[in-house]
Tab-separated table of C-alpha atoms in Angstrom:
chain	number	residue	atom	x	y	z
A	1	UNK	CA	14.228	-1.565	15.762
A	2	UNK	CA	10.885	-2.738	14.558
A	3	UNK	CA	10.644	-5.598	12.290
A	4	UNK	CA	8.125	-4.208	9.804
A	5	UNK	CA	8.350	-0.962	8.168
A	6	UNK	CA	5.064	0.816	7.366
A	7	UNK	CA	5.279	3.393	4.358
A	8	UNK	CA	2.446	5.380	2.728
A	9	UNK	CA	1.804	8.209	0.230
A	10	UNK	CA	-1.162	10.304	0.527
A	11	UNK	CA	-2.841	13.404	-0.568
A	12	UNK	CA	-6.063	13.807	1.390
A	13	UNK	CA	-4.944	11.904	4.517
A	14	UNK	CA	-7.187	8.747	3.889
A	15	UNK	CA	-4.058	6.648	3.153
A	16	UNK	CA	-2.467	7.885	6.511
A	17	UNK	CA	-5.618	6.943	8.383
A	18	UNK	CA	-5.431	3.308	7.162
A	19	UNK	CA	-1.774	3.173	7.920
A	20	UNK	CA	-2.661	4.264	11.424
A	21	UNK	CA	-5.363	1.578	11.626
A	22	UNK	CA	-2.844	-1.058	10.719
A	23	UNK	CA	-0.216	0.331	13.299
A	24	UNK	CA	-2.601	0.400	16.057
A	25	UNK	CA	-2.859	-3.257	16.129
A	26	UNK	CA	0.619	-3.815	16.735
A	27	UNK	CA	3.349	-2.698	19.126
A	28	UNK	CA	6.585	-0.818	18.293
A	29	UNK	CA	8.575	-4.116	18.505
A	30	UNK	CA	6.614	-5.604	15.706
A	31	UNK	CA	5.880	-2.462	13.499
A	32	UNK	CA	7.308	0.956	13.159
A	33	UNK	CA	5.127	3.978	13.167
A	34	UNK	CA	3.630	4.865	9.918
A	35	UNK	CA	6.008	7.100	7.793
A	36	UNK	CA	4.935	9.239	4.887
A	37	UNK	CA	7.279	8.695	2.031
A	38	UNK	CA	7.590	12.500	1.629
A	39	UNK	CA	9.408	12.304	5.116
A	40	UNK	CA	11.282	9.172	4.669
A	41	UNK	CA	15.037	8.676	3.873
A	42	UNK	CA	15.696	5.929	1.272
A	43	UNK	CA	17.873	4.138	3.747
A	44	UNK	CA	14.922	3.623	6.149
A	45	UNK	CA	13.019	1.882	3.299
A	46	UNK	CA	15.951	-0.405	2.693
A	47	UNK	CA	16.461	-1.268	6.467
A	48	UNK	CA	13.319	-3.468	6.916
A	49	UNK	CA	13.098	-7.092	5.819
A	50	UNK	CA	9.198	-6.673	5.986
A	51	UNK	CA	7.451	-3.819	4.510
A	52	UNK	CA	3.780	-2.709	4.265
A	53	UNK	CA	3.191	-0.001	1.755
A	54	UNK	CA	0.110	2.011	0.933
A	55	UNK	CA	-1.017	4.432	-1.715
A	56	UNK	CA	-4.165	5.879	-3.185
A	57	UNK	CA	-4.773	6.341	-6.842
A	58	UNK	CA	-5.324	9.802	-8.016
A	59	UNK	CA	-7.163	11.153	-11.001
A	60	UNK	CA	-6.454	9.183	-14.030
A	61	UNK	CA	-4.565	6.317	-12.415
A	62	UNK	CA	-1.779	8.361	-10.939
A	63	UNK	CA	0.523	7.784	-7.952
A	64	UNK	CA	0.352	10.706	-5.537
A	65	UNK	CA	2.896	13.304	-6.111
A	66	UNK	CA	3.467	16.769	-7.635
A	67	UNK	CA	2.279	15.990	-11.149
A	68	UNK	CA	-0.901	14.632	-9.681
A	69	UNK	CA	-1.538	18.161	-8.270
A	70	UNK	CA	-0.762	17.027	-4.700
A	71	UNK	CA	0.536	19.784	-2.358
A	72	UNK	CA	3.563	17.718	-1.295
A	73	UNK	CA	5.937	15.287	-2.849
A	74	UNK	CA	4.885	11.614	-2.392
A	75	UNK	CA	5.450	8.255	-4.168
A	76	UNK	CA	6.101	9.766	-7.575
A	77	UNK	CA	9.204	11.565	-6.049
A	78	UNK	CA	10.277	8.884	-3.656
A	79	UNK	CA	10.449	5.894	-6.013
A	80	UNK	CA	13.419	7.528	-8.067
A	81	UNK	CA	15.221	7.823	-4.759
A	82	UNK	CA	15.064	4.188	-4.030
A	83	UNK	CA	15.288	2.979	-7.570
A	84	UNK	CA	18.708	1.292	-6.737
A	85	UNK	CA	17.506	-0.321	-3.607
A	86	UNK	CA	17.923	-4.132	-3.597
A	87	UNK	CA	14.651	-5.751	-2.364
A	88	UNK	CA	15.741	-9.351	-2.787
A	89	UNK	CA	14.704	-11.238	0.156
A	90	UNK	CA	12.235	-8.754	1.516
A	91	UNK	CA	8.646	-9.546	1.844
A	92	UNK	CA	6.169	-6.730	0.982
A	93	UNK	CA	2.422	-6.367	1.369
A	94	UNK	CA	0.503	-3.611	-0.378
A	95	UNK	CA	-2.587	-1.722	0.135
A	96	UNK	CA	-4.393	0.714	-2.093
A	97	UNK	CA	-7.073	3.111	-1.985
A	98	UNK	CA	-9.274	4.012	-4.902
A	99	UNK	CA	-12.805	5.206	-6.139
A	100	UNK	CA	-14.432	2.338	-8.125
A	101	UNK	CA	-17.400	4.480	-8.861
A	102	UNK	CA	-15.782	7.808	-9.812
A	103	UNK	CA	-12.684	6.249	-11.702
A	104	UNK	CA	-13.850	2.690	-12.732
A	105	UNK	CA	-11.245	2.618	-15.584
A	106	UNK	CA	-8.335	3.043	-13.404
A	107	UNK	CA	-9.246	1.705	-9.927
A	108	UNK	CA	-6.224	1.104	-7.742
A	109	UNK	CA	-3.696	1.552	-10.721
A	110	UNK	CA	-1.216	3.160	-8.275
A	111	UNK	CA	-1.052	-0.102	-6.335
A	112	UNK	CA	-0.195	-1.877	-9.485
A	113	UNK	CA	2.607	0.625	-10.059
A	114	UNK	CA	3.998	-0.105	-6.686
A	115	UNK	CA	3.613	-3.774	-7.186
A	116	UNK	CA	5.649	-3.570	-10.594
A	117	UNK	CA	8.295	-1.432	-8.762
A	118	UNK	CA	9.098	-3.737	-5.769
A	119	UNK	CA	8.758	-6.981	-7.705
A	120	UNK	CA	11.119	-5.564	-10.389
A	121	UNK	CA	13.800	-5.036	-7.567
A	122	UNK	CA	13.264	-8.668	-6.148
A	123	UNK	CA	10.701	-8.316	-3.354
A	124	UNK	CA	8.249	-11.139	-2.752
A	125	UNK	CA	4.908	-9.686	-2.484
A	126	UNK	CA	1.992	-11.278	-0.408
A	127	UNK	CA	-1.445	-10.523	0.351
A	128	UNK	CA	-3.374	-10.546	-2.924
A	129	UNK	CA	-7.073	-9.879	-2.619
A	130	UNK	CA	-10.144	-11.011	-4.489
A	131	UNK	CA	-11.893	-8.717	-6.808
A	132	UNK	CA	-15.204	-10.083	-5.609
A	133	UNK	CA	-17.402	-7.310	-4.147
A	134	UNK	CA	-16.084	-4.611	-6.329
A	135	UNK	CA	-17.514	-2.997	-9.522
A	136	UNK	CA	-14.991	-1.411	-11.916
A	137	UNK	CA	-14.137	-1.679	-15.410
A	138	UNK	CA	-10.241	-1.988	-15.384
A	139	UNK	CA	-7.438	-1.910	-12.812
A	140	UNK	CA	-3.708	-2.200	-13.277
A	141	UNK	CA	-3.677	-3.614	-9.714
A	142	UNK	CA	-5.103	-6.996	-10.894
A	143	UNK	CA	-2.493	-9.527	-11.330
A	144	UNK	CA	-2.157	-12.620	-13.622
A	145	UNK	CA	-4.265	-14.649	-11.046
A	146	UNK	CA	-7.350	-12.346	-11.439
A	147	UNK	CA	-6.814	-10.951	-7.911
A	148	UNK	CA	-5.753	-7.576	-6.710
A	149	UNK	CA	-2.011	-7.391	-5.976
A	150	UNK	CA	-2.989	-6.253	-2.473
A	151	UNK	CA	-5.643	-5.088	-0.187
A	152	UNK	CA	-8.083	-2.877	-2.190
A	153	UNK	CA	-9.993	-0.345	-0.293
A	154	UNK	CA	-12.572	2.227	-1.409
A	155	UNK	CA	-13.208	4.669	1.393
A	156	UNK	CA	-15.416	6.880	-0.918
A	157	UNK	CA	-18.014	4.144	-1.718
A	158	UNK	CA	-17.424	1.194	0.674
A	159	UNK	CA	-15.981	2.753	3.922
A	160	UNK	CA	-18.201	0.340	6.031
A	161	UNK	CA	-16.230	-2.581	4.714
A	162	UNK	CA	-12.780	-1.074	5.518
A	163	UNK	CA	-12.229	-2.471	9.090
A	164	UNK	CA	-13.478	-6.014	8.115
A	165	UNK	CA	-11.272	-6.128	4.917
A	166	UNK	CA	-8.213	-4.753	6.793
A	167	UNK	CA	-8.610	-7.275	9.453
A	168	UNK	CA	-9.023	-10.167	7.075
A	169	UNK	CA	-5.951	-9.108	5.068
A	170	UNK	CA	-3.828	-8.716	8.083
A	171	UNK	CA	-4.813	-12.240	9.214
A	172	UNK	CA	-3.998	-13.510	5.635
A	173	UNK	CA	-0.452	-11.906	5.641
A	174	UNK	CA	0.118	-12.828	9.299
A	175	UNK	CA	2.130	-16.072	8.537
A	176	UNK	CA	4.301	-14.259	5.964
A	177	UNK	CA	5.048	-11.282	8.497
A	178	UNK	CA	4.998	-13.540	11.677
A	179	UNK	CA	2.481	-11.202	13.055
A	180	UNK	CA	0.819	-11.838	16.426
A	181	UNK	CA	-2.814	-11.631	15.663
């Protein structure tokens, strides 16, 4: 079994694309294939010591799911299924997609929700990311240290920075995940 689980929720496929970009850098021994949470069993999520999870923020700061008008279930429906999963001792890194121009008052809020969920269950979250280079009014994904709680991506307005940001973030979390970069 792979050491790192890679889970994502999506609506338009952009988060899946980023998850595939991450997986492409590592073999199957290191990292499992990206798994959409609408196809994941709760036990699969619990099986990994290391997790990389990703989500877009939809509309007015929502996780993807049926109430956000997604065609399929996603994080909104999956989180209650893993509500009792003990994440103590697990290391988690989070990436989020948002639109800082179209939704400047709730930029990456879903990433903040995922952060709260996993930390409340004992996970150690790594990979905070600076807010420099982004223009937004408010984000629930900004932690107490003034940084995003994970990698912030805006494929709508800054897609040209995605690869560079992703590579820098993976290098940053590499020691915590024992990644061969």
